[in-house]
Structures are given as structure tokens and as C-alpha cells.
mmCIF file of C-alpha atoms in Angstrom:
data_model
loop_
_atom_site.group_PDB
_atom_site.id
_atom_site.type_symbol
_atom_site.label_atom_id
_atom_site.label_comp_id
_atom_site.label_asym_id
_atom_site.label_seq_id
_atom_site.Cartn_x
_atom_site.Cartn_y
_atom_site.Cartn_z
ATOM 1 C CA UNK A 81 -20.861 -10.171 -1.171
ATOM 2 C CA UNK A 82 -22.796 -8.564 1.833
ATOM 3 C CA UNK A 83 -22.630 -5.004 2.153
ATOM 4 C CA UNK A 84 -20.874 -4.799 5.370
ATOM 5 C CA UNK A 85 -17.760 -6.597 4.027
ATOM 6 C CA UNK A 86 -15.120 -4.583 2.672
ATOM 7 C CA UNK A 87 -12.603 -7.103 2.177
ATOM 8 C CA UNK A 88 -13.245 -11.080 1.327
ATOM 9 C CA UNK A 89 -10.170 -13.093 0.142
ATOM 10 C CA UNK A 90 -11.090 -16.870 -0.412
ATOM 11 C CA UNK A 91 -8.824 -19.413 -1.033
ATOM 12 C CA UNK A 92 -6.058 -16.530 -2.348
ATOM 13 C CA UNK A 93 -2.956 -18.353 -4.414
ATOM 14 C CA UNK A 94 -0.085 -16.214 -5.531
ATOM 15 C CA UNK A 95 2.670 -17.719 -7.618
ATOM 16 C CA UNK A 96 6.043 -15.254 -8.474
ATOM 17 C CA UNK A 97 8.140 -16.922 -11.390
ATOM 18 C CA UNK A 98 11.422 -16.042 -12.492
ATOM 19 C CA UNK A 99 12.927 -17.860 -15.271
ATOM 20 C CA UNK A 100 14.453 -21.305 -12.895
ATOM 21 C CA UNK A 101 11.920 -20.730 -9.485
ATOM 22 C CA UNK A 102 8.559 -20.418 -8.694
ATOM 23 C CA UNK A 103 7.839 -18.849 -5.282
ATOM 24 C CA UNK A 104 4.221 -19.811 -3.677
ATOM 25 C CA UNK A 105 3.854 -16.040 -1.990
ATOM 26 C CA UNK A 106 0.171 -16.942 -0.503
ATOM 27 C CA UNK A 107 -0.764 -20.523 -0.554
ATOM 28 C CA UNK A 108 -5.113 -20.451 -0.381
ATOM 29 C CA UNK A 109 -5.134 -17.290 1.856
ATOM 30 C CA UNK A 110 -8.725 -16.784 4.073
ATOM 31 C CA UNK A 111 -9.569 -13.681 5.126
ATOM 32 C CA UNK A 112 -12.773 -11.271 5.437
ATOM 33 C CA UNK A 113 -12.494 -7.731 6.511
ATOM 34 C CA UNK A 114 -15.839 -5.650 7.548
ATOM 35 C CA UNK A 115 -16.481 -2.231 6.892
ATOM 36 C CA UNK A 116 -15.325 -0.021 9.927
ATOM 37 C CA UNK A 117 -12.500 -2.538 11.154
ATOM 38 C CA UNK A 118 -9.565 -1.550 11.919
ATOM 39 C CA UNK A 119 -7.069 -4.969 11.525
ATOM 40 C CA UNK A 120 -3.243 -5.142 11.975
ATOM 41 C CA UNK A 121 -1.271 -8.065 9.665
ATOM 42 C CA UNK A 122 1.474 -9.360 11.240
ATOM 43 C CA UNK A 123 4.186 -11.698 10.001
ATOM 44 C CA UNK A 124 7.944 -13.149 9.828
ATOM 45 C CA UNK A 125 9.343 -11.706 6.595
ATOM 46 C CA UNK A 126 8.698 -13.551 3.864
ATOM 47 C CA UNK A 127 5.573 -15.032 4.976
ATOM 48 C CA UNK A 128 3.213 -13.043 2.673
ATOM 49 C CA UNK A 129 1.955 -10.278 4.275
ATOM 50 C CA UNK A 130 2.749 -7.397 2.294
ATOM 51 C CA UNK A 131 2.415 -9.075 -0.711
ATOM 52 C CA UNK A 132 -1.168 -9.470 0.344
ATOM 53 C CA UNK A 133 -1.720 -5.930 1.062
ATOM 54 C CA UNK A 134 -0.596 -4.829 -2.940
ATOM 55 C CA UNK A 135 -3.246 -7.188 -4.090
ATOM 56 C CA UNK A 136 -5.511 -5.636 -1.638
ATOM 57 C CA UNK A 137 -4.057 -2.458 -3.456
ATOM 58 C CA UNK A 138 -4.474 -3.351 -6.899
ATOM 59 C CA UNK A 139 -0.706 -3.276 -7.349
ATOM 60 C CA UNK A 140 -0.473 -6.911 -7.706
ATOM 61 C CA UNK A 141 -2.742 -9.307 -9.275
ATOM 62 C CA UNK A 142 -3.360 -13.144 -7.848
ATOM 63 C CA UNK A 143 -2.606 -16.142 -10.036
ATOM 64 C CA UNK A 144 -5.975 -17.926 -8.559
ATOM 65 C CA UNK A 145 -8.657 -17.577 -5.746
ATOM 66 C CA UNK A 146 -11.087 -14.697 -5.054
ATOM 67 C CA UNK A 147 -10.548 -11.670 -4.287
ATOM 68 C CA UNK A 148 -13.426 -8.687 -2.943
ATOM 69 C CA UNK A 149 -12.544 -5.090 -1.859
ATOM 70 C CA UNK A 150 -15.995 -2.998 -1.816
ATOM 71 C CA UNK A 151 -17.749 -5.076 -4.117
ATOM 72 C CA UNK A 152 -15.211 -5.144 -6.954
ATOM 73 C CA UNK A 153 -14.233 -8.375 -7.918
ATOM 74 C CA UNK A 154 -10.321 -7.237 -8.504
ATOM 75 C CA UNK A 155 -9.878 -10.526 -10.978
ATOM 76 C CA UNK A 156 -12.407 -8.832 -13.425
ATOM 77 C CA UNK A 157 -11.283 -5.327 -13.243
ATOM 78 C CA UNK A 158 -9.397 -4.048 -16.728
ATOM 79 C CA UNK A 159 -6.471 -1.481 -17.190
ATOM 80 C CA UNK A 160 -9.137 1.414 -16.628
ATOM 81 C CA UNK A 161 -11.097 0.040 -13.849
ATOM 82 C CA UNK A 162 -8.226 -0.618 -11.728
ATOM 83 C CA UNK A 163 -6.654 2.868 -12.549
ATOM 84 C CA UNK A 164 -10.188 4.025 -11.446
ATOM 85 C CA UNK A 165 -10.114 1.625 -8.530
ATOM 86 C CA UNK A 166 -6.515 2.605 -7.071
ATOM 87 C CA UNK A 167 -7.602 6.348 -6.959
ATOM 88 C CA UNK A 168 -11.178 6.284 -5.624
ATOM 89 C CA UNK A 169 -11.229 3.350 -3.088
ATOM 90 C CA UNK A 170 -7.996 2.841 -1.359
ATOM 91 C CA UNK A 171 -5.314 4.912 0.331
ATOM 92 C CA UNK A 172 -1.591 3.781 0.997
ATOM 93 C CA UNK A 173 0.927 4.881 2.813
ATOM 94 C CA UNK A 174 4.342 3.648 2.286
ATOM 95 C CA UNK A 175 6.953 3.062 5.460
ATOM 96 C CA UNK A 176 9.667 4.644 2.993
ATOM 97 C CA UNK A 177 8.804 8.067 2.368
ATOM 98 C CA UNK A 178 9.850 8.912 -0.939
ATOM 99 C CA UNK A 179 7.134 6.652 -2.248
ATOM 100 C CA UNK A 180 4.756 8.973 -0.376
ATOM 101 C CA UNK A 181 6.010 12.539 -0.742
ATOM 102 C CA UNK A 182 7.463 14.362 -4.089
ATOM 103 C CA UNK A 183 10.381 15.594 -2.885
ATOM 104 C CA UNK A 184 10.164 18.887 -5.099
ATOM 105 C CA UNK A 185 6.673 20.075 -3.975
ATOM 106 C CA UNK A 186 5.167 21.418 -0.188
ATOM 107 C CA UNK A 187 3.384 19.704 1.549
ATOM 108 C CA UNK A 188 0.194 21.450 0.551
ATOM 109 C CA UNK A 189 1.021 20.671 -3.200
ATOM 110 C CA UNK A 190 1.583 16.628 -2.336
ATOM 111 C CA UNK A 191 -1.305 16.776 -0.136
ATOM 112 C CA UNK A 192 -3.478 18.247 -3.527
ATOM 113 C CA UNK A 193 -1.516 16.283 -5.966
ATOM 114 C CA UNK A 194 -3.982 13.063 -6.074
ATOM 115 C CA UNK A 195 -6.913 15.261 -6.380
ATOM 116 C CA UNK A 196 -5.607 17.303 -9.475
ATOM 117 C CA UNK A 197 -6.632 13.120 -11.177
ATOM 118 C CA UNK A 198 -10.237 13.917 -9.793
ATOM 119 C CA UNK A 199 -13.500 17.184 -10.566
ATOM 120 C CA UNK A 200 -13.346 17.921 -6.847
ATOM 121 C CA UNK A 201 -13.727 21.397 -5.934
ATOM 122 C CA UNK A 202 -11.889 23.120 -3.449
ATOM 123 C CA UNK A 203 -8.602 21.254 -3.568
ATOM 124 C CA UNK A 204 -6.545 23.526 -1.739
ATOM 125 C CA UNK A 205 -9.397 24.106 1.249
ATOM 126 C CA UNK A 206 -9.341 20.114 1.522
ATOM 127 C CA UNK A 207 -5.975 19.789 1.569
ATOM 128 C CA UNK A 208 -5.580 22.197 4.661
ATOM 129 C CA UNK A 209 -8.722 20.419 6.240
ATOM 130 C CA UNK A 210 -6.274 17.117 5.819
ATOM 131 C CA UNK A 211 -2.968 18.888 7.074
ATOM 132 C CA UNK A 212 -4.848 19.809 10.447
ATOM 133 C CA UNK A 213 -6.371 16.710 10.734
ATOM 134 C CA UNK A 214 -3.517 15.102 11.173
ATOM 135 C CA UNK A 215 -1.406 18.062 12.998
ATOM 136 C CA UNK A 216 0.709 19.240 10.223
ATOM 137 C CA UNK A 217 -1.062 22.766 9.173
ATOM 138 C CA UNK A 218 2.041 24.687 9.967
ATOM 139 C CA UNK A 219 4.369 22.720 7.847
ATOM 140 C CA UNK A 220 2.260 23.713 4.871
ATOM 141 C CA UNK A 221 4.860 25.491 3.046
ATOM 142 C CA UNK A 222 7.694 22.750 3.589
ATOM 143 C CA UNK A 223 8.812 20.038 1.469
ATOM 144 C CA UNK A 224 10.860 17.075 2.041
ATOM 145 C CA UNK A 225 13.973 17.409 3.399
ATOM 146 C CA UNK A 226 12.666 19.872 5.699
ATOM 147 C CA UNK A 227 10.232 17.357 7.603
ATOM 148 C CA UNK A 228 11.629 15.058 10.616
ATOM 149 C CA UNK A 229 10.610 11.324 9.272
ATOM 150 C CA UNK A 230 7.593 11.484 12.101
ATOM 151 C CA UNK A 231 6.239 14.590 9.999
ATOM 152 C CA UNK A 232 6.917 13.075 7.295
ATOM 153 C CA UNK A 233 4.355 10.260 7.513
ATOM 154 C CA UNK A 234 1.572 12.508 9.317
ATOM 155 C CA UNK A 235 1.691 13.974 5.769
ATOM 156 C CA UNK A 236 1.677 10.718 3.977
ATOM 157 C CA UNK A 237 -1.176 9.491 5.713
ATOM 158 C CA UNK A 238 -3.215 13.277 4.593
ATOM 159 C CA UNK A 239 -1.932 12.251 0.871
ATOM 160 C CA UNK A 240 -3.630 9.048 1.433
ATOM 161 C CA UNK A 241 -6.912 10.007 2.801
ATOM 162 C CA UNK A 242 -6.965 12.859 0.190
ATOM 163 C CA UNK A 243 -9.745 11.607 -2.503
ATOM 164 C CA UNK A 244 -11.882 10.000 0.841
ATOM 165 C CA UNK A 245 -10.660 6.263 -0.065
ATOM 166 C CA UNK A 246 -13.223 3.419 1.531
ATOM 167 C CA UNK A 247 -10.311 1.624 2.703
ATOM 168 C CA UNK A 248 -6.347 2.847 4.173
ATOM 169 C CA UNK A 249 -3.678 0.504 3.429
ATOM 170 C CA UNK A 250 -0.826 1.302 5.594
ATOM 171 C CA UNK A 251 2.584 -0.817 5.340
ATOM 172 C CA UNK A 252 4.577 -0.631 8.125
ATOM 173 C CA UNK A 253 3.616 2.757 8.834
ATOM 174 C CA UNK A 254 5.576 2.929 12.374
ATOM 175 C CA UNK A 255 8.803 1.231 10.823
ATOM 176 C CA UNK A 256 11.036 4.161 10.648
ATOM 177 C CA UNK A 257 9.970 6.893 13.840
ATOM 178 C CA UNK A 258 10.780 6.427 16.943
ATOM 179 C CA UNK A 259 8.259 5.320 20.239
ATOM 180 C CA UNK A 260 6.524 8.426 20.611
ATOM 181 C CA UNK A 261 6.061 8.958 16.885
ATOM 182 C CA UNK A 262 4.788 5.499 16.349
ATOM 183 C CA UNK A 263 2.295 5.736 19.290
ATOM 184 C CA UNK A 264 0.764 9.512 17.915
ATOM 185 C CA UNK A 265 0.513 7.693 14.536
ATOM 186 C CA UNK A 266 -1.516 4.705 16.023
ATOM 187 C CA UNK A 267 -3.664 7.039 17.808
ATOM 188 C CA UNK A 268 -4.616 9.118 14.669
ATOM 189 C CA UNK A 269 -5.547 5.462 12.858
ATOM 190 C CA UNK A 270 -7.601 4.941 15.582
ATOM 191 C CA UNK A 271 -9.553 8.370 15.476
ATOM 192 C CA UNK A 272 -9.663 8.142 12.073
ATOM 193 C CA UNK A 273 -11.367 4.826 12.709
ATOM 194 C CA UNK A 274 -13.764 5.713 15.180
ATOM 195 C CA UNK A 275 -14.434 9.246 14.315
ATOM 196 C CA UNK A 276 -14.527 8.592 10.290
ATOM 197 C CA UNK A 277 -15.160 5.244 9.856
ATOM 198 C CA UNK A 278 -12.519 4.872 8.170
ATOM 199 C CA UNK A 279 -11.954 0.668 7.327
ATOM 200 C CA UNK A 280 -7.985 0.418 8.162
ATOM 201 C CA UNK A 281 -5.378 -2.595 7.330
ATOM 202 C CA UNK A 282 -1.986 -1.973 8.912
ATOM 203 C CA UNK A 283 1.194 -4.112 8.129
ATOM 204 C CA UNK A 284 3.139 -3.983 11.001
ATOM 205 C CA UNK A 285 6.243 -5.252 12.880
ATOM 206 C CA UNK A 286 5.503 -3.266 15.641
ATOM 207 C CA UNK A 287 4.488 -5.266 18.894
ATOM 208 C CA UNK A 288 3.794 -2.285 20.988
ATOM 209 C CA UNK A 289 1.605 -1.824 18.118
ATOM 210 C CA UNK A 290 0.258 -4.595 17.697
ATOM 211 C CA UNK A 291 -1.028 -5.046 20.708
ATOM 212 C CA UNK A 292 -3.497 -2.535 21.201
ATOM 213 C CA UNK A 293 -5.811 -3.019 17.997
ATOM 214 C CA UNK A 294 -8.787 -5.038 18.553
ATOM 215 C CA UNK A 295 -7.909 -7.559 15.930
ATOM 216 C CA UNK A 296 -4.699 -8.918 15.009
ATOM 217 C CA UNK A 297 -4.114 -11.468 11.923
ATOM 218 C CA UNK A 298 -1.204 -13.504 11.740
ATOM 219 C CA UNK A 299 0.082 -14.635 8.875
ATOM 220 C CA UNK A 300 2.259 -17.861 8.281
ATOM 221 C CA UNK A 301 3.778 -19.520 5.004
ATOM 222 C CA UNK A 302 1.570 -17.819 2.963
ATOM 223 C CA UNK A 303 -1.693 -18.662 4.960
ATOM 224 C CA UNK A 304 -3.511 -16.996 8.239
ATOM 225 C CA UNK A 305 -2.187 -18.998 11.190
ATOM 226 C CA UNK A 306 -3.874 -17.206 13.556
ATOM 227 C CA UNK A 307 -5.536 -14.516 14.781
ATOM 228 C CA UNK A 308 -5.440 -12.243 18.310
ATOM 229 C CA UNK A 309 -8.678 -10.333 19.864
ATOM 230 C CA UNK A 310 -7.879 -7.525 22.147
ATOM 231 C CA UNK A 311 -9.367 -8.587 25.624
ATOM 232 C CA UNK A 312 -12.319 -6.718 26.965
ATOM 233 C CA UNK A 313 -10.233 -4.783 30.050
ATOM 234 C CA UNK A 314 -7.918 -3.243 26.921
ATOM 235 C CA UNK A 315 -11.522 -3.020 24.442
ATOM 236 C CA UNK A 316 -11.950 1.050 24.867
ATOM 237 C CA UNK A 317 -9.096 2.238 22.801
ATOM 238 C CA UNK A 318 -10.274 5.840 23.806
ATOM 239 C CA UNK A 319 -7.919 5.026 26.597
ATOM 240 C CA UNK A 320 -5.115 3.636 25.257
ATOM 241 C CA UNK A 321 -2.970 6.702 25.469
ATOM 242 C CA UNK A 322 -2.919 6.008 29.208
ATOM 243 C CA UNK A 323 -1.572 2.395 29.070
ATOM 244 C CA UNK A 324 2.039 1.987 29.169
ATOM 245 C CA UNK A 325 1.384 -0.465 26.314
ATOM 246 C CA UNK A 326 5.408 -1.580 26.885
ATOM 247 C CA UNK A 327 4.866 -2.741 29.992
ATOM 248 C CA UNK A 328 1.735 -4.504 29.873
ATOM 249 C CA UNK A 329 1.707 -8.764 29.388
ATOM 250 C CA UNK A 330 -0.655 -10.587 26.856
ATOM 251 C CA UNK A 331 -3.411 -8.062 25.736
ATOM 252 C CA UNK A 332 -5.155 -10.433 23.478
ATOM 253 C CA UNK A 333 -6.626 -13.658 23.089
ATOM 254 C CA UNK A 334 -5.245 -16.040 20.694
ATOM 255 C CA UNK A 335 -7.410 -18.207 18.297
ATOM 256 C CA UNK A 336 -6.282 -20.640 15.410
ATOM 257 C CA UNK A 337 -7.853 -20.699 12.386
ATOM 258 C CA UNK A 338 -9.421 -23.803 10.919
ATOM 259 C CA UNK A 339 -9.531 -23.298 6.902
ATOM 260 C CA UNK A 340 -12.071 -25.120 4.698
ATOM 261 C CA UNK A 341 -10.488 -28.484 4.428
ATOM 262 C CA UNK A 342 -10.336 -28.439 8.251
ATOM 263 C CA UNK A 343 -6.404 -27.941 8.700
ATOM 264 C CA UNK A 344 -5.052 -25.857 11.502
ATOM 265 C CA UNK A 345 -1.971 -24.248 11.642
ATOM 266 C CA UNK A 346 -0.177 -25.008 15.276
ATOM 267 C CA UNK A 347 1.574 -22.131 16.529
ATOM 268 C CA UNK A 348 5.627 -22.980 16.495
ATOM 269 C CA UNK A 349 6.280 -22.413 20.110
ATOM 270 C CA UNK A 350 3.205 -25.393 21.077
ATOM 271 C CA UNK A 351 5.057 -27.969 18.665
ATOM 272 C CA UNK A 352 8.273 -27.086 20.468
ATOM 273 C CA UNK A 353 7.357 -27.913 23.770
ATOM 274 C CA UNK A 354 5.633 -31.293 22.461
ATOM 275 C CA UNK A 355 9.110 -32.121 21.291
ATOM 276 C CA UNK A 356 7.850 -34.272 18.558
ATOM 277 C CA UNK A 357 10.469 -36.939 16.712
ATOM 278 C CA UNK A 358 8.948 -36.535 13.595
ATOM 279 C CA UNK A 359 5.781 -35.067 11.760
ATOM 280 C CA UNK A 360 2.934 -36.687 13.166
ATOM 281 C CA UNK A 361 0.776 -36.067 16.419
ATOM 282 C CA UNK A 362 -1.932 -38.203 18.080
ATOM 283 C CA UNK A 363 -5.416 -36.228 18.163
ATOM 284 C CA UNK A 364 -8.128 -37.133 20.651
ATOM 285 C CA UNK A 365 -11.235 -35.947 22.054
ATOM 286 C CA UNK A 366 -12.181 -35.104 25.729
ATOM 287 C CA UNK A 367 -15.330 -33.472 26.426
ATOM 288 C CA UNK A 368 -15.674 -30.296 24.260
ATOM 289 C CA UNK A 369 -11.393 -30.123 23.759
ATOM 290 C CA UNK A 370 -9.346 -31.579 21.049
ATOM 291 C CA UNK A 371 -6.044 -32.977 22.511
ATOM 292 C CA UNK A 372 -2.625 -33.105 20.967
ATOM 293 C CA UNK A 373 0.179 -35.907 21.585
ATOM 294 C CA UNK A 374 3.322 -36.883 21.162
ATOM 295 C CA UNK A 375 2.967 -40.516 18.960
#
């Protein structure tokens, strides 16, 4: 795998059984991340999206495929490995915040609890360093239920970059603040991003979201239907705290993605309008355009 990669997914196949169904989650997923991106997931529920993102996470395993974070093939990786793997390369942060934050400790202590797994030095120093990064130094001495659900994922996201992870997994991280919230938390993914280099995936539901990161994958019956690049006029996301991102139209360009046996998935709203009376359309060629038809 080249070096700049960070993620690679080919031809990704998960299968959930239960004892009279079998539920194809991802059906020969495609997708390659590069060091230093930062990519938003989008996706109707059900369609495989954050099931992708705890493989990804090494809380989930595929039943066939391959699948690359950083090198690591995570088919090969044993019991150890993986422990090794979920502590020292990735960082999640959960939308419900009692998978993030022990309710019985500050948030100092949470912020210093995945380190106490690791020889670092200078826990508690780092842990401050975190809580100021992302604005939360003077709730140092509070725990849970004294943090506003806002604070609460600021945090979170310090407990996540705590042992320097190569790669921040964030699932639905704007799900449960309100507006402003949501758009301080974007902003500190994208310093992270640009300041750190910090590679970033981000599960979202979040259209105002959504439409200010550069790339955008879309994600549809278990495969990437498409995905959306941020136009050059919105490209300097230095800015975007002075767009009034809600009132803005289309911010980025839309491209379907051909897989490897050449199939294209055609977004639901084009095969509306073609009204078609059953499941076939007639393809042609003019010039350098492919052209769809009713039969």
C-alpha cells in the first residue's frame, strides 16, 4: 500500500447473521482515504455507513474483501495486535456521550484515562495541553453531569486525540448539540486537520455539515454511490466561519462512482424523473457523454 494512503477498502463484504436472516451490511465497498484528508460519510440509515466506520475501528471485523488502515492489514491482525491497534492508531468519538466520558471521573481524569494503557510521560501536562486545545481548560475539575452536551463532546474529542492516533473516527459527532455547537465542533476538525494533520472520517447526518468539507462520500445499499467535491469558490475552509453555510445552494460537485466491474450507481432522484416502467434503460454514446433513456 503506498505510504500516503491511510485508508484502502477493496471490494469490502460484510455479512450479520442471526439464527433465520442474513443481512448484507456492505456489499463490495470501494474506498481509499489519504493521509491528511479530512472525508465526511454520509448515508440513509441502514445503508452501511457506520458499520463501515467500526471496521475502520477495529470494532468489527469483515466477512471478505480487503481492508488497509496505516499499513495494517486489519484481516491479519490477532487479539493483541488489534488491542494494540485500537489504542495507538485511531481515535473515536461517540455521538452518545456516555460511551465517551466516565461519568465518575473529571474531565482531566477521562482526558488521562487512555494514556494510563501507554509509558508516556507527563500525562497530566498532556491532558491540559488537550483540554485547551479544544477550549475546555476551565472545566478541568468537572465531570459529567456538570457539562452542557456541547462541552461534553469538546472533551470527547481531547479523549480521542489523547495517545496522538494517525486517524479520528468521529460518528455523528454533531448529532446531539445544537447549530452553533455543531459549527465550533466542525471548525476544531478542521484546525485539527490543517494545523495537525490530523487524517479525519466523520459520519454525519448533518447537511450544514456536510457541505463544507472538501470531500463528501455517499454511501448507498452497502456500496459508495457517490461522491461530492467542495467547489473551488467554497475550497479555503479558513473562511468558512464567515459563510452562512444555511443559506448557501449546492457547494459541491457531484460525481458517480464506477466500481471495478464497471456498474454505476444512479442517484434516486435522476431515475425518478426518467419515470422508467420497469428496470431497464437504453445507454448511448454522444461525443465524450454517455446518455440514459427511457426503453
Amino acid at each position: 500500500m503506498a505510504e500516503e494512503i491511510m485508508i484502502q477498502a477493496d471490494n469490502l463484504v460484510k455479512i450479520y447473521k442471526t439464527k433465520d436472516l442474513e443481512v448484507l451490511a456492505l456489499q463490495g465497498l470501494d474506498l481509499t482515504v489519504e493521509k491528511g484528508e479530512l472525508v465526511a460519510i454520509i448515508g440513509n440509515s441502514g445503508s452501511g455507513k457506520s458499520t463501515f466506520l467500526n471496521m475502520i475501528g477495529g470494532l468489527d471485523k469483515p466477512s471478505a474483501g480487503k481492508l488497509f488502515v496505516d499499513g495494517k492489514n486489519l484481516f491479519t491482525l490477532n487479539e493483541k495486535q488489534l488491542v494494540e491497534y485500537k489504542r495507538d492508531t485511531v481515535g473515536f468519538v461517540w455521538q452518545n456521550n456516555a460511551r465517551n466520558l466516565l461519568p465518575y471521573l473529571t474531565a482531566l481524569e477521562n482526558v488521562m484515562t487512555p494514556m494510563q494503557l501507554t509509558n508516556r510521560q507527563n500525562k497530566k501536562e498532556r491532558a491540559l495541553e488537550l483540554l485547551d486545545l479544544v477550549g475546555m481548560s476551565h472545566r478541568k475539575n468537572n465531570r459529567l453531569q456538570q457539562l452542557s452536551g456541547g462541552e461534553q463532546q469538546r472533551i470527547a474529542i481531547a479523549i480521542a486525540l489523547a495517545n496522538e492516533p494517525k486517524l479520528l473516527l468521529a460518528d455523528e459527532p454533531t448529532g446531539s448539540v445544537d447549530r452553533k455547537t455543531a459549527d465550533y465542533i466542525y471548525d476544531l476538525f478542521v484546525r485539527l486537520n490543517r494545523e495537525k494533520g490530523q487524517t479525519i472520517v466523520i459520519v454525519t447526518h448533518d447537511t450544514t455539515l456536510a457541505k463544507k468539507v472538501k470531500r463528501v462520500v455517499a454511501i448507498r445499499d452497502g456500496k459508495i454511490s457517490s461522491e461530492r467535491i467542495l467547489k473551488e469558490e467554497y475550497s479555503d475552509l479558513s473562511k468558512a466561519s464567515a459563510v452562512n453555510w444555511q443559506e448557501v445552494g449546492e457547494t459541491q460537485e457531484e460525481y458517480a462512482i464506477v466500481d471495478r466491474a464497471g456498474r454505476v450507481q444512479i442517484p434516486r432522484d435522476l431515475l425518478d424523473k426518467l419515470e422508467l416502467p420497469g428496470n431497464k434503460v437504453k445507454l448511448s454514446m454522444h461525443e465524450e457523454k454517455i446518455q440514459l433513456e427511457r426503453p
